[in-house]
Amino acid sequence: MSADGKLSTRERRQVRISGRSDLTRVDCLRAESDAVMVGIGTVLADDPSLAVKSEALRLDRLERGEEENPVRIVVDSSARIPPSAAVLHRGTGRRVIAVSGRSDPEKLRELEPLATIVRTGTDRVDLAAFVQELHRMGVNRLMVEGGGTLIWGLLSEGLVDEVTCFIGNMIIGGERAPTLAEGDGFIREDSFIRLSLVSVEPMDEGLLIRWLVRK
Ligand SMILES: NC(=O)c1ccc[n+]([C@@H]2O[C@H](COP(=O)([O-])OP(=O)(O)OC[C@H]3O[C@@H](n4cnc5c(N)ncnc54)[C@H](OP(=O)(O)O)[C@@H]3O)[C@@H](O)[C@H]2O)c1
């Protein structure tokens, strides 16, 4: 996020906040994860592939007996994902789309050759049930790359163990620009999610902060 806590502009256009060291760090984190997940808002705004960029890191994964890329996951209650989305095509490996009961069966049939479809929840993906299903599928280390709506959903349901945040050296501004945790937000102080500081380090003229979520 930017120094003022924004993930992008008020038009929700993708912007580059990370410097080179942070991009390398994120690629390493992807390569060490069993799966990488984003919300459909991020797919529609940024069309990320979520693939591991470094060839060396992909080879390391193959040597460890893993697939080249972690499982790539999109949380998308009504299956709005375009079948041409980069995440469904770029790089090898498994894909999972998490949908709810309100997804259109015809669209699901179109997506089935491209990804495993997991259905939970009636109107919205039931994140707790979905995360349990991922565990059954062998996903133990799940990295979530945003956006703020999905991050809020996971945090507010107590499903996050760790928050790692790079804070870049720019101000984006805009009251409608997305932030790290969106949704409704908490009102009562005793509901706030409390974090324990693990480390802070300067990086690319910004800061890298690691916190554990207090349970
Ligand atoms: N700076 C960064 O590192 C970074 C990273 C990622 C994204 N971004 C930015 O963030 C913005 C996109 O974020 P966003 O908040 O709009 O979208 P998002 O968090 O990527 O996706 C949110 C969507 O996920 C779906 N969802 C399904 N079940 C959910 C649940 N139980 N809880 C929460 N969400 C659920 C909802 O759509 P349905 O109801 O249709 O399922 C929801 O609208 C873009 O501007 C992007 O550029 C920045």
PDB file of C-alpha atoms and ligand atoms in Angstrom:
ATOM      1  CA  MET A   1       0.000   0.000   0.000  1.00  0.00           C
ATOM      2  CA  SER A   2       0.977   3.651  -0.354  1.00  0.00           C
ATOM      3  CA  ALA A   3       2.125   5.743   2.628  1.00  0.00           C
ATOM      4  CA  ASP A   4      -1.511   6.862   3.003  1.00  0.00           C
ATOM      5  CA  GLY A   5      -2.828   3.272   3.038  1.00  0.00           C
ATOM      6  CA  LYS A   6      -4.201   3.022  -0.523  1.00  0.00           C
ATOM      7  CA  LEU A   7      -3.937  -0.087  -2.714  1.00  0.00           C
ATOM      8  CA  SER A   8      -4.642   1.808  -5.958  1.00  0.00           C
ATOM      9  CA  THR A   9      -6.288   4.969  -7.312  1.00  0.00           C
ATOM     10  CA  ARG A  10      -9.923   5.988  -6.866  1.00  0.00           C
ATOM     11  CA  GLU A  11     -10.521   4.609 -10.381  1.00  0.00           C
ATOM     12  CA  ARG A  12      -9.236   1.259  -9.051  1.00  0.00           C
ATOM     13  CA  ARG A  13      -6.552   1.231 -11.693  1.00  0.00           C
ATOM     14  CA  GLN A  14      -3.496  -0.886 -10.934  1.00  0.00           C
ATOM     15  CA  VAL A  15      -0.486   1.193  -9.900  1.00  0.00           C
ATOM     16  CA  ARG A  16       3.050   0.218  -9.053  1.00  0.00           C
ATOM     17  CA  ILE A  17       3.735   0.759  -5.370  1.00  0.00           C
ATOM     18  CA  SER A  18       6.512  -1.803  -4.854  1.00  0.00           C
ATOM     19  CA  GLY A  19      10.132  -1.295  -5.820  1.00  0.00           C
ATOM     20  CA  ARG A  20      12.326  -4.028  -7.269  1.00  0.00           C
ATOM     21  CA  SER A  21      13.267  -5.651  -3.916  1.00  0.00           C
ATOM     22  CA  ASP A  22       9.642  -5.878  -2.869  1.00  0.00           C
ATOM     23  CA  LEU A  23       8.585  -7.429  -6.195  1.00  0.00           C
ATOM     24  CA  THR A  24      11.292 -10.077  -5.681  1.00  0.00           C
ATOM     25  CA  ARG A  25      10.069 -10.647  -2.103  1.00  0.00           C
ATOM     26  CA  VAL A  26       6.475 -11.127  -3.302  1.00  0.00           C
ATOM     27  CA  ASP A  27       7.633 -13.584  -5.975  1.00  0.00           C
ATOM     28  CA  CYS A  28       9.526 -15.599  -3.296  1.00  0.00           C
ATOM     29  CA  LEU A  29       6.442 -15.625  -1.070  1.00  0.00           C
ATOM     30  CA  ARG A  30       4.337 -16.917  -3.981  1.00  0.00           C
ATOM     31  CA  ALA A  31       6.914 -19.621  -4.693  1.00  0.00           C
ATOM     32  CA  GLU A  32       6.868 -20.725  -1.015  1.00  0.00           C
ATOM     33  CA  SER A  33       3.067 -20.904  -0.872  1.00  0.00           C
ATOM     34  CA  ASP A  34       0.813 -23.846  -1.680  1.00  0.00           C
ATOM     35  CA  ALA A  35      -1.747 -21.467  -3.168  1.00  0.00           C
ATOM     36  CA  VAL A  36      -2.197 -17.790  -4.055  1.00  0.00           C
ATOM     37  CA  MET A  37      -5.650 -16.216  -3.850  1.00  0.00           C
ATOM     38  CA  VAL A  38      -7.323 -12.985  -5.003  1.00  0.00           C
ATOM     39  CA  GLY A  39     -10.890 -11.671  -5.169  1.00  0.00           C
ATOM     40  CA  ILE A  40     -12.768 -11.216  -8.440  1.00  0.00           C
ATOM     41  CA  GLY A  41     -12.455  -7.409  -8.057  1.00  0.00           C
ATOM     42  CA  THR A  42      -8.685  -7.735  -8.484  1.00  0.00           C
ATOM     43  CA  VAL A  43      -9.029 -10.025 -11.506  1.00  0.00           C
ATOM     44  CA  LEU A  44     -11.427  -7.590 -13.212  1.00  0.00           C
ATOM     45  CA  ALA A  45      -9.268  -4.548 -12.361  1.00  0.00           C
ATOM     46  CA  ASP A  46      -5.731  -5.868 -12.884  1.00  0.00           C
ATOM     47  CA  ASP A  47      -5.987  -9.220 -14.741  1.00  0.00           C
ATOM     48  CA  PRO A  48      -2.990 -10.695 -12.825  1.00  0.00           C
ATOM     49  CA  SER A  49      -1.563 -14.107 -13.753  1.00  0.00           C
ATOM     50  CA  LEU A  50      -0.396 -14.835 -10.157  1.00  0.00           C
ATOM     51  CA  ALA A  51       2.296 -17.085 -11.673  1.00  0.00           C
ATOM     52  CA  VAL A  52       5.797 -17.251 -10.174  1.00  0.00           C
ATOM     53  CA  LYS A  53       7.885 -14.883 -12.302  1.00  0.00           C
ATOM     54  CA  SER A  54      11.399 -16.168 -11.551  1.00  0.00           C
ATOM     55  CA  GLU A  55      12.415 -19.217 -13.564  1.00  0.00           C
ATOM     56  CA  ALA A  56      14.883 -20.211 -10.813  1.00  0.00           C
ATOM     57  CA  LEU A  57      12.100 -20.222  -8.212  1.00  0.00           C
ATOM     58  CA  ARG A  58       9.873 -22.291 -10.521  1.00  0.00           C
ATOM     59  CA  LEU A  59      12.707 -24.811 -10.974  1.00  0.00           C
ATOM     60  CA  ASP A  60      13.184 -24.970  -7.172  1.00  0.00           C
ATOM     61  CA  ARG A  61       9.516 -25.863  -6.839  1.00  0.00           C
ATOM     62  CA  LEU A  62       9.828 -28.618  -9.445  1.00  0.00           C
ATOM     63  CA  GLU A  63      12.905 -29.996  -7.624  1.00  0.00           C
ATOM     64  CA  ARG A  64      10.882 -30.097  -4.389  1.00  0.00           C
ATOM     65  CA  GLY A  65       8.323 -32.246  -6.252  1.00  0.00           C
ATOM     66  CA  GLU A  66       5.771 -29.419  -6.432  1.00  0.00           C
ATOM     67  CA  GLU A  67       4.041 -27.954  -9.472  1.00  0.00           C
ATOM     68  CA  GLU A  68       5.782 -25.010 -11.135  1.00  0.00           C
ATOM     69  CA  ASN A  69       3.217 -22.576  -9.767  1.00  0.00           C
ATOM     70  CA  PRO A  70       1.151 -22.618  -6.584  1.00  0.00           C
ATOM     71  CA  VAL A  71      -2.574 -23.327  -6.986  1.00  0.00           C
ATOM     72  CA  ARG A  72      -4.136 -20.092  -8.210  1.00  0.00           C
ATOM     73  CA  ILE A  73      -7.476 -19.203  -6.679  1.00  0.00           C
ATOM     74  CA  VAL A  74     -10.158 -16.619  -7.478  1.00  0.00           C
ATOM     75  CA  VAL A  75     -13.018 -15.920  -5.046  1.00  0.00           C
ATOM     76  CA  ASP A  76     -15.943 -15.118  -7.327  1.00  0.00           C
ATOM     77  CA  SER A  77     -19.478 -15.756  -5.960  1.00  0.00           C
ATOM     78  CA  SER A  78     -21.336 -15.384  -9.251  1.00  0.00           C
ATOM     79  CA  ALA A  79     -18.598 -16.657 -11.615  1.00  0.00           C
ATOM     80  CA  ARG A  80     -18.012 -13.276 -13.266  1.00  0.00           C
ATOM     81  CA  ILE A  81     -14.458 -14.193 -14.260  1.00  0.00           C
ATOM     82  CA  PRO A  82     -13.866 -13.849 -18.017  1.00  0.00           C
ATOM     83  CA  PRO A  83     -12.773 -17.227 -19.470  1.00  0.00           C
ATOM     84  CA  SER A  84      -9.885 -15.330 -21.100  1.00  0.00           C
ATOM     85  CA  ALA A  85      -8.483 -14.098 -17.717  1.00  0.00           C
ATOM     86  CA  ALA A  86      -4.673 -14.378 -17.507  1.00  0.00           C
ATOM     87  CA  VAL A  87      -4.890 -16.337 -14.241  1.00  0.00           C
ATOM     88  CA  LEU A  88      -6.644 -19.167 -16.114  1.00  0.00           C
ATOM     89  CA  HIS A  89      -4.086 -19.370 -18.928  1.00  0.00           C
ATOM     90  CA  ARG A  90      -0.613 -18.079 -18.094  1.00  0.00           C
ATOM     91  CA  GLY A  91       1.801 -20.704 -16.737  1.00  0.00           C
ATOM     92  CA  THR A  92       1.160 -24.312 -15.760  1.00  0.00           C
ATOM     93  CA  GLY A  93      -0.589 -25.523 -12.622  1.00  0.00           C
ATOM     94  CA  ARG A  94      -3.960 -25.966 -10.997  1.00  0.00           C
ATOM     95  CA  ARG A  95      -6.604 -23.248 -10.749  1.00  0.00           C
ATOM     96  CA  VAL A  96      -9.574 -23.049  -8.404  1.00  0.00           C
ATOM     97  CA  ILE A  97     -12.586 -20.740  -8.690  1.00  0.00           C
ATOM     98  CA  ALA A  98     -14.638 -20.378  -5.495  1.00  0.00           C
ATOM     99  CA  VAL A  99     -18.276 -19.681  -6.329  1.00  0.00           C
ATOM    100  CA  SER A 100     -21.589 -19.577  -4.434  1.00  0.00           C
ATOM    101  CA  GLY A 101     -25.086 -20.914  -5.105  1.00  0.00           C
ATOM    102  CA  ARG A 102     -25.914 -17.856  -7.244  1.00  0.00           C
ATOM    103  CA  SER A 103     -23.440 -18.718 -10.018  1.00  0.00           C
ATOM    104  CA  ASP A 104     -24.909 -19.425 -13.462  1.00  0.00           C
ATOM    105  CA  PRO A 105     -24.602 -23.186 -14.315  1.00  0.00           C
ATOM    106  CA  GLU A 106     -23.951 -22.363 -17.974  1.00  0.00           C
ATOM    107  CA  LYS A 107     -21.020 -20.086 -17.102  1.00  0.00           C
ATOM    108  CA  LEU A 108     -19.675 -22.781 -14.772  1.00  0.00           C
ATOM    109  CA  ARG A 109     -19.741 -25.313 -17.615  1.00  0.00           C
ATOM    110  CA  GLU A 110     -17.643 -22.871 -19.652  1.00  0.00           C
ATOM    111  CA  LEU A 111     -15.134 -22.504 -16.796  1.00  0.00           C
ATOM    112  CA  GLU A 112     -14.911 -26.196 -15.850  1.00  0.00           C
ATOM    113  CA  PRO A 113     -12.211 -27.089 -18.426  1.00  0.00           C
ATOM    114  CA  LEU A 114     -10.070 -24.225 -17.085  1.00  0.00           C
ATOM    115  CA  ALA A 115     -10.349 -24.609 -13.299  1.00  0.00           C
ATOM    116  CA  THR A 116     -11.707 -26.683 -10.429  1.00  0.00           C
ATOM    117  CA  ILE A 117     -14.959 -25.108  -9.272  1.00  0.00           C
ATOM    118  CA  VAL A 118     -15.692 -25.190  -5.524  1.00  0.00           C
ATOM    119  CA  ARG A 119     -19.162 -24.067  -4.473  1.00  0.00           C
ATOM    120  CA  THR A 120     -19.904 -22.832  -0.934  1.00  0.00           C
ATOM    121  CA  GLY A 121     -22.449 -20.341   0.452  1.00  0.00           C
ATOM    122  CA  THR A 122     -25.798 -19.291  -0.984  1.00  0.00           C
ATOM    123  CA  ASP A 123     -25.207 -15.698  -2.147  1.00  0.00           C
ATOM    124  CA  ARG A 124     -21.565 -15.246  -1.321  1.00  0.00           C
ATOM    125  CA  VAL A 125     -18.624 -17.581  -1.020  1.00  0.00           C
ATOM    126  CA  ASP A 126     -18.496 -18.983   2.540  1.00  0.00           C
ATOM    127  CA  LEU A 127     -14.836 -18.237   3.185  1.00  0.00           C
ATOM    128  CA  ALA A 128     -14.503 -20.451   6.294  1.00  0.00           C
ATOM    129  CA  ALA A 129     -15.977 -23.473   4.482  1.00  0.00           C
ATOM    130  CA  PHE A 130     -13.898 -22.742   1.392  1.00  0.00           C
ATOM    131  CA  VAL A 131     -10.642 -22.505   3.356  1.00  0.00           C
ATOM    132  CA  GLN A 132     -11.471 -25.859   4.988  1.00  0.00           C
ATOM    133  CA  GLU A 133     -12.001 -27.363   1.542  1.00  0.00           C
ATOM    134  CA  LEU A 134      -8.636 -25.973   0.413  1.00  0.00           C
ATOM    135  CA  HIS A 135      -7.022 -27.657   3.406  1.00  0.00           C
ATOM    136  CA  ARG A 136      -8.574 -30.945   2.322  1.00  0.00           C
ATOM    137  CA  MET A 137      -7.083 -30.318  -1.139  1.00  0.00           C
ATOM    138  CA  GLY A 138      -3.603 -30.089   0.436  1.00  0.00           C
ATOM    139  CA  VAL A 139      -3.278 -26.303   0.759  1.00  0.00           C
ATOM    140  CA  ASN A 140      -1.586 -25.502   4.062  1.00  0.00           C
ATOM    141  CA  ARG A 141       0.090 -22.203   3.263  1.00  0.00           C
ATOM    142  CA  LEU A 142      -2.262 -19.779   1.543  1.00  0.00           C
ATOM    143  CA  MET A 143      -1.057 -16.375   0.370  1.00  0.00           C
ATOM    144  CA  VAL A 144      -3.727 -13.739  -0.259  1.00  0.00           C
ATOM    145  CA  GLU A 145      -2.767 -10.905  -2.580  1.00  0.00           C
ATOM    146  CA  GLY A 146      -5.890  -8.778  -2.193  1.00  0.00           C
ATOM    147  CA  GLY A 147      -7.895  -6.817  -2.776  1.00  0.00           C
ATOM    148  CA  GLY A 148      -9.197  -5.051   0.287  1.00  0.00           C
ATOM    149  CA  THR A 149     -12.701  -6.541   0.127  1.00  0.00           C
ATOM    150  CA  LEU A 150     -11.463 -10.133   0.207  1.00  0.00           C
ATOM    151  CA  ILE A 151      -8.834  -9.282   2.847  1.00  0.00           C
ATOM    152  CA  TRP A 152     -11.576  -7.782   5.049  1.00  0.00           C
ATOM    153  CA  GLY A 153     -13.739 -10.879   4.537  1.00  0.00           C
ATOM    154  CA  LEU A 154     -10.923 -13.172   5.665  1.00  0.00           C
ATOM    155  CA  LEU A 155      -9.788 -10.964   8.574  1.00  0.00           C
ATOM    156  CA  SER A 156     -13.311 -10.429   9.913  1.00  0.00           C
ATOM    157  CA  GLU A 157     -13.918 -14.186   9.934  1.00  0.00           C
ATOM    158  CA  GLY A 158     -10.712 -14.879  11.854  1.00  0.00           C
ATOM    159  CA  LEU A 159      -9.084 -16.725   8.942  1.00  0.00           C
ATOM    160  CA  VAL A 160      -5.787 -14.806   8.779  1.00  0.00           C
ATOM    161  CA  ASP A 161      -2.642 -15.770  10.697  1.00  0.00           C
ATOM    162  CA  GLU A 162      -0.176 -13.239   9.355  1.00  0.00           C
ATOM    163  CA  VAL A 163      -0.241  -9.806   7.671  1.00  0.00           C
ATOM    164  CA  THR A 164       2.759  -8.697   5.627  1.00  0.00           C
ATOM    165  CA  CYS A 165       2.584  -5.202   4.251  1.00  0.00           C
ATOM    166  CA  PHE A 166       4.954  -3.167   2.127  1.00  0.00           C
ATOM    167  CA  ILE A 167       4.382   0.576   2.526  1.00  0.00           C
ATOM    168  CA  GLY A 168       5.645   2.515  -0.508  1.00  0.00           C
ATOM    169  CA  ASN A 169       6.992   6.063  -0.572  1.00  0.00           C
ATOM    170  CA  MET A 170       4.069   7.792  -2.265  1.00  0.00           C
ATOM    171  CA  ILE A 171       0.718   9.353  -1.399  1.00  0.00           C
ATOM    172  CA  ILE A 172      -2.182   8.337  -3.667  1.00  0.00           C
ATOM    173  CA  GLY A 173      -5.044  10.017  -1.802  1.00  0.00           C
ATOM    174  CA  GLY A 174      -8.752   9.853  -2.538  1.00  0.00           C
ATOM    175  CA  GLU A 175     -11.431   8.890  -0.036  1.00  0.00           C
ATOM    176  CA  ARG A 176     -12.788   6.267  -2.450  1.00  0.00           C
ATOM    177  CA  ALA A 177      -9.407   4.733  -3.288  1.00  0.00           C
ATOM    178  CA  PRO A 178      -9.255   1.126  -1.985  1.00  0.00           C
ATOM    179  CA  THR A 179      -7.440   0.367   1.258  1.00  0.00           C
ATOM    180  CA  LEU A 180      -5.977  -2.760   2.856  1.00  0.00           C
ATOM    181  CA  ALA A 181      -9.196  -3.799   4.601  1.00  0.00           C
ATOM    182  CA  GLU A 182     -12.544  -2.628   3.198  1.00  0.00           C
ATOM    183  CA  GLY A 183     -15.999  -4.144   3.890  1.00  0.00           C
ATOM    184  CA  ASP A 184     -18.099  -2.624   6.680  1.00  0.00           C
ATOM    185  CA  GLY A 185     -15.268  -2.187   9.157  1.00  0.00           C
ATOM    186  CA  PHE A 186     -15.638  -2.557  12.920  1.00  0.00           C
ATOM    187  CA  ILE A 187     -17.298   0.090  15.085  1.00  0.00           C
ATOM    188  CA  ARG A 188     -16.502  -1.112  18.591  1.00  0.00           C
ATOM    189  CA  GLU A 189     -12.911  -0.920  19.749  1.00  0.00           C
ATOM    190  CA  ASP A 190     -13.172  -4.316  21.416  1.00  0.00           C
ATOM    191  CA  SER A 191     -13.903  -5.849  17.988  1.00  0.00           C
ATOM    192  CA  PHE A 192     -10.763  -4.487  16.339  1.00  0.00           C
ATOM    193  CA  ILE A 193      -8.338  -7.112  15.080  1.00  0.00           C
ATOM    194  CA  ARG A 194      -5.137  -6.784  17.067  1.00  0.00           C
ATOM    195  CA  LEU A 195      -1.732  -7.511  15.579  1.00  0.00           C
ATOM    196  CA  SER A 196       1.619  -8.414  17.151  1.00  0.00           C
ATOM    197  CA  LEU A 197       4.625  -6.846  15.487  1.00  0.00           C
ATOM    198  CA  VAL A 198       7.157  -9.372  14.164  1.00  0.00           C
ATOM    199  CA  SER A 199       9.528  -7.161  12.177  1.00  0.00           C
ATOM    200  CA  VAL A 200      10.001  -3.854  10.382  1.00  0.00           C
ATOM    201  CA  GLU A 201      12.641  -3.293   7.743  1.00  0.00           C
ATOM    202  CA  PRO A 202      13.422  -0.478   5.307  1.00  0.00           C
ATOM    203  CA  MET A 203      12.987  -1.586   1.685  1.00  0.00           C
ATOM    204  CA  ASP A 204      13.026   0.338  -1.627  1.00  0.00           C
ATOM    205  CA  GLU A 205      12.557   3.706   0.169  1.00  0.00           C
ATOM    206  CA  GLY A 206       9.537   2.240   1.913  1.00  0.00           C
ATOM    207  CA  LEU A 207       8.954  -0.173   4.793  1.00  0.00           C
ATOM    208  CA  LEU A 208       8.196  -3.856   5.040  1.00  0.00           C
ATOM    209  CA  ILE A 209       6.133  -4.733   8.108  1.00  0.00           C
ATOM    210  CA  ARG A 210       5.231  -8.204   9.354  1.00  0.00           C
ATOM    211  CA  TRP A 211       2.524  -8.810  11.929  1.00  0.00           C
ATOM    212  CA  LEU A 212       0.919 -11.883  13.427  1.00  0.00           C
ATOM    213  CA  VAL A 213      -2.829 -11.734  14.016  1.00  0.00           C
ATOM    214  CA  ARG A 214      -3.637 -12.138  17.724  1.00  0.00           C
ATOM    215  CA  LYS A 215      -6.264 -14.851  18.141  1.00  0.00           C
TER     216      LYS A 215
HETATM  217  N1  LIG B   1      -1.679  -2.813  -4.168  1.00  0.00           N
HETATM  218  C1  LIG B   1      -1.900  -4.100  -4.160  1.00  0.00           C
HETATM  219  O1  LIG B   1      -1.060  -4.903  -3.738  1.00  0.00           O
HETATM  220  C2  LIG B   1      -3.217  -4.630  -4.649  1.00  0.00           C
HETATM  221  C3  LIG B   1      -3.469  -6.011  -4.603  1.00  0.00           C
HETATM  222  C4  LIG B   1      -4.714  -6.479  -5.051  1.00  0.00           C
HETATM  223  C5  LIG B   1      -5.663  -5.581  -5.502  1.00  0.00           C
HETATM  224  N2  LIG B   1      -5.391  -4.256  -5.545  1.00  0.00           N
HETATM  225  C6  LIG B   1      -6.414  -3.292  -6.001  1.00  0.00           C
HETATM  226  O2  LIG B   1      -7.607  -3.531  -5.276  1.00  0.00           O
HETATM  227  C7  LIG B   1      -8.748  -3.265  -6.112  1.00  0.00           C
HETATM  228  C8  LIG B   1      -9.629  -4.511  -6.154  1.00  0.00           C
HETATM  229  O3  LIG B   1     -10.038  -4.818  -4.856  1.00  0.00           O
HETATM  230  P1  LIG B   1     -11.568  -5.023  -4.481  1.00  0.00           P
HETATM  231  O4  LIG B   1     -11.655  -4.822  -3.023  1.00  0.00           O
HETATM  232  O5  LIG B   1     -12.413  -4.213  -5.391  1.00  0.00           O
HETATM  233  O6  LIG B   1     -11.819  -6.531  -4.896  1.00  0.00           O
HETATM  234  P2  LIG B   1     -11.302  -7.951  -4.331  1.00  0.00           P
HETATM  235  O7  LIG B   1     -11.073  -7.910  -2.867  1.00  0.00           O
HETATM  236  O8  LIG B   1     -10.213  -8.427  -5.210  1.00  0.00           O
HETATM  237  O9  LIG B   1     -12.576  -8.870  -4.649  1.00  0.00           O
HETATM  238  C9  LIG B   1     -13.735  -8.631  -3.896  1.00  0.00           C
HETATM  239  C10 LIG B   1     -14.867  -9.498  -4.375  1.00  0.00           C
HETATM  240  O10 LIG B   1     -14.660 -10.847  -3.952  1.00  0.00           O
HETATM  241  C11 LIG B   1     -15.918 -11.464  -3.932  1.00  0.00           C
HETATM  242  N3  LIG B   1     -16.207 -12.225  -2.723  1.00  0.00           N
HETATM  243  C12 LIG B   1     -16.874 -13.395  -2.738  1.00  0.00           C
HETATM  244  N4  LIG B   1     -17.076 -13.835  -1.517  1.00  0.00           N
HETATM  245  C13 LIG B   1     -16.543 -12.924  -0.687  1.00  0.00           C
HETATM  246  C14 LIG B   1     -16.472 -12.843   0.718  1.00  0.00           C
HETATM  247  N5  LIG B   1     -17.005 -13.788   1.504  1.00  0.00           N
HETATM  248  N6  LIG B   1     -15.863 -11.768   1.283  1.00  0.00           N
HETATM  249  C15 LIG B   1     -15.325 -10.814   0.500  1.00  0.00           C
HETATM  250  N7  LIG B   1     -15.357 -10.837  -0.858  1.00  0.00           N
HETATM  251  C16 LIG B   1     -15.985 -11.895  -1.445  1.00  0.00           C
HETATM  252  C17 LIG B   1     -16.981 -10.334  -4.012  1.00  0.00           C
HETATM  253  O11 LIG B   1     -17.528 -10.304  -5.329  1.00  0.00           O
HETATM  254  P3  LIG B   1     -18.739 -11.313  -5.650  1.00  0.00           P
HETATM  255  O12 LIG B   1     -19.804 -11.008  -4.642  1.00  0.00           O
HETATM  256  O13 LIG B   1     -19.103 -11.035  -7.052  1.00  0.00           O
HETATM  257  O14 LIG B   1     -18.162 -12.635  -5.471  1.00  0.00           O
HETATM  258  C18 LIG B   1     -16.158  -9.092  -3.777  1.00  0.00           C
HETATM  259  O15 LIG B   1     -16.708  -7.950  -4.382  1.00  0.00           O
HETATM  260  C19 LIG B   1      -8.195  -2.885  -7.466  1.00  0.00           C
HETATM  261  O16 LIG B   1      -8.138  -1.496  -7.558  1.00  0.00           O
HETATM  262  C20 LIG B   1      -6.777  -3.468  -7.446  1.00  0.00           C
HETATM  263  O17 LIG B   1      -5.901  -2.734  -8.295  1.00  0.00           O
HETATM  264  C21 LIG B   1      -4.196  -3.771  -5.130  1.00  0.00           C
END
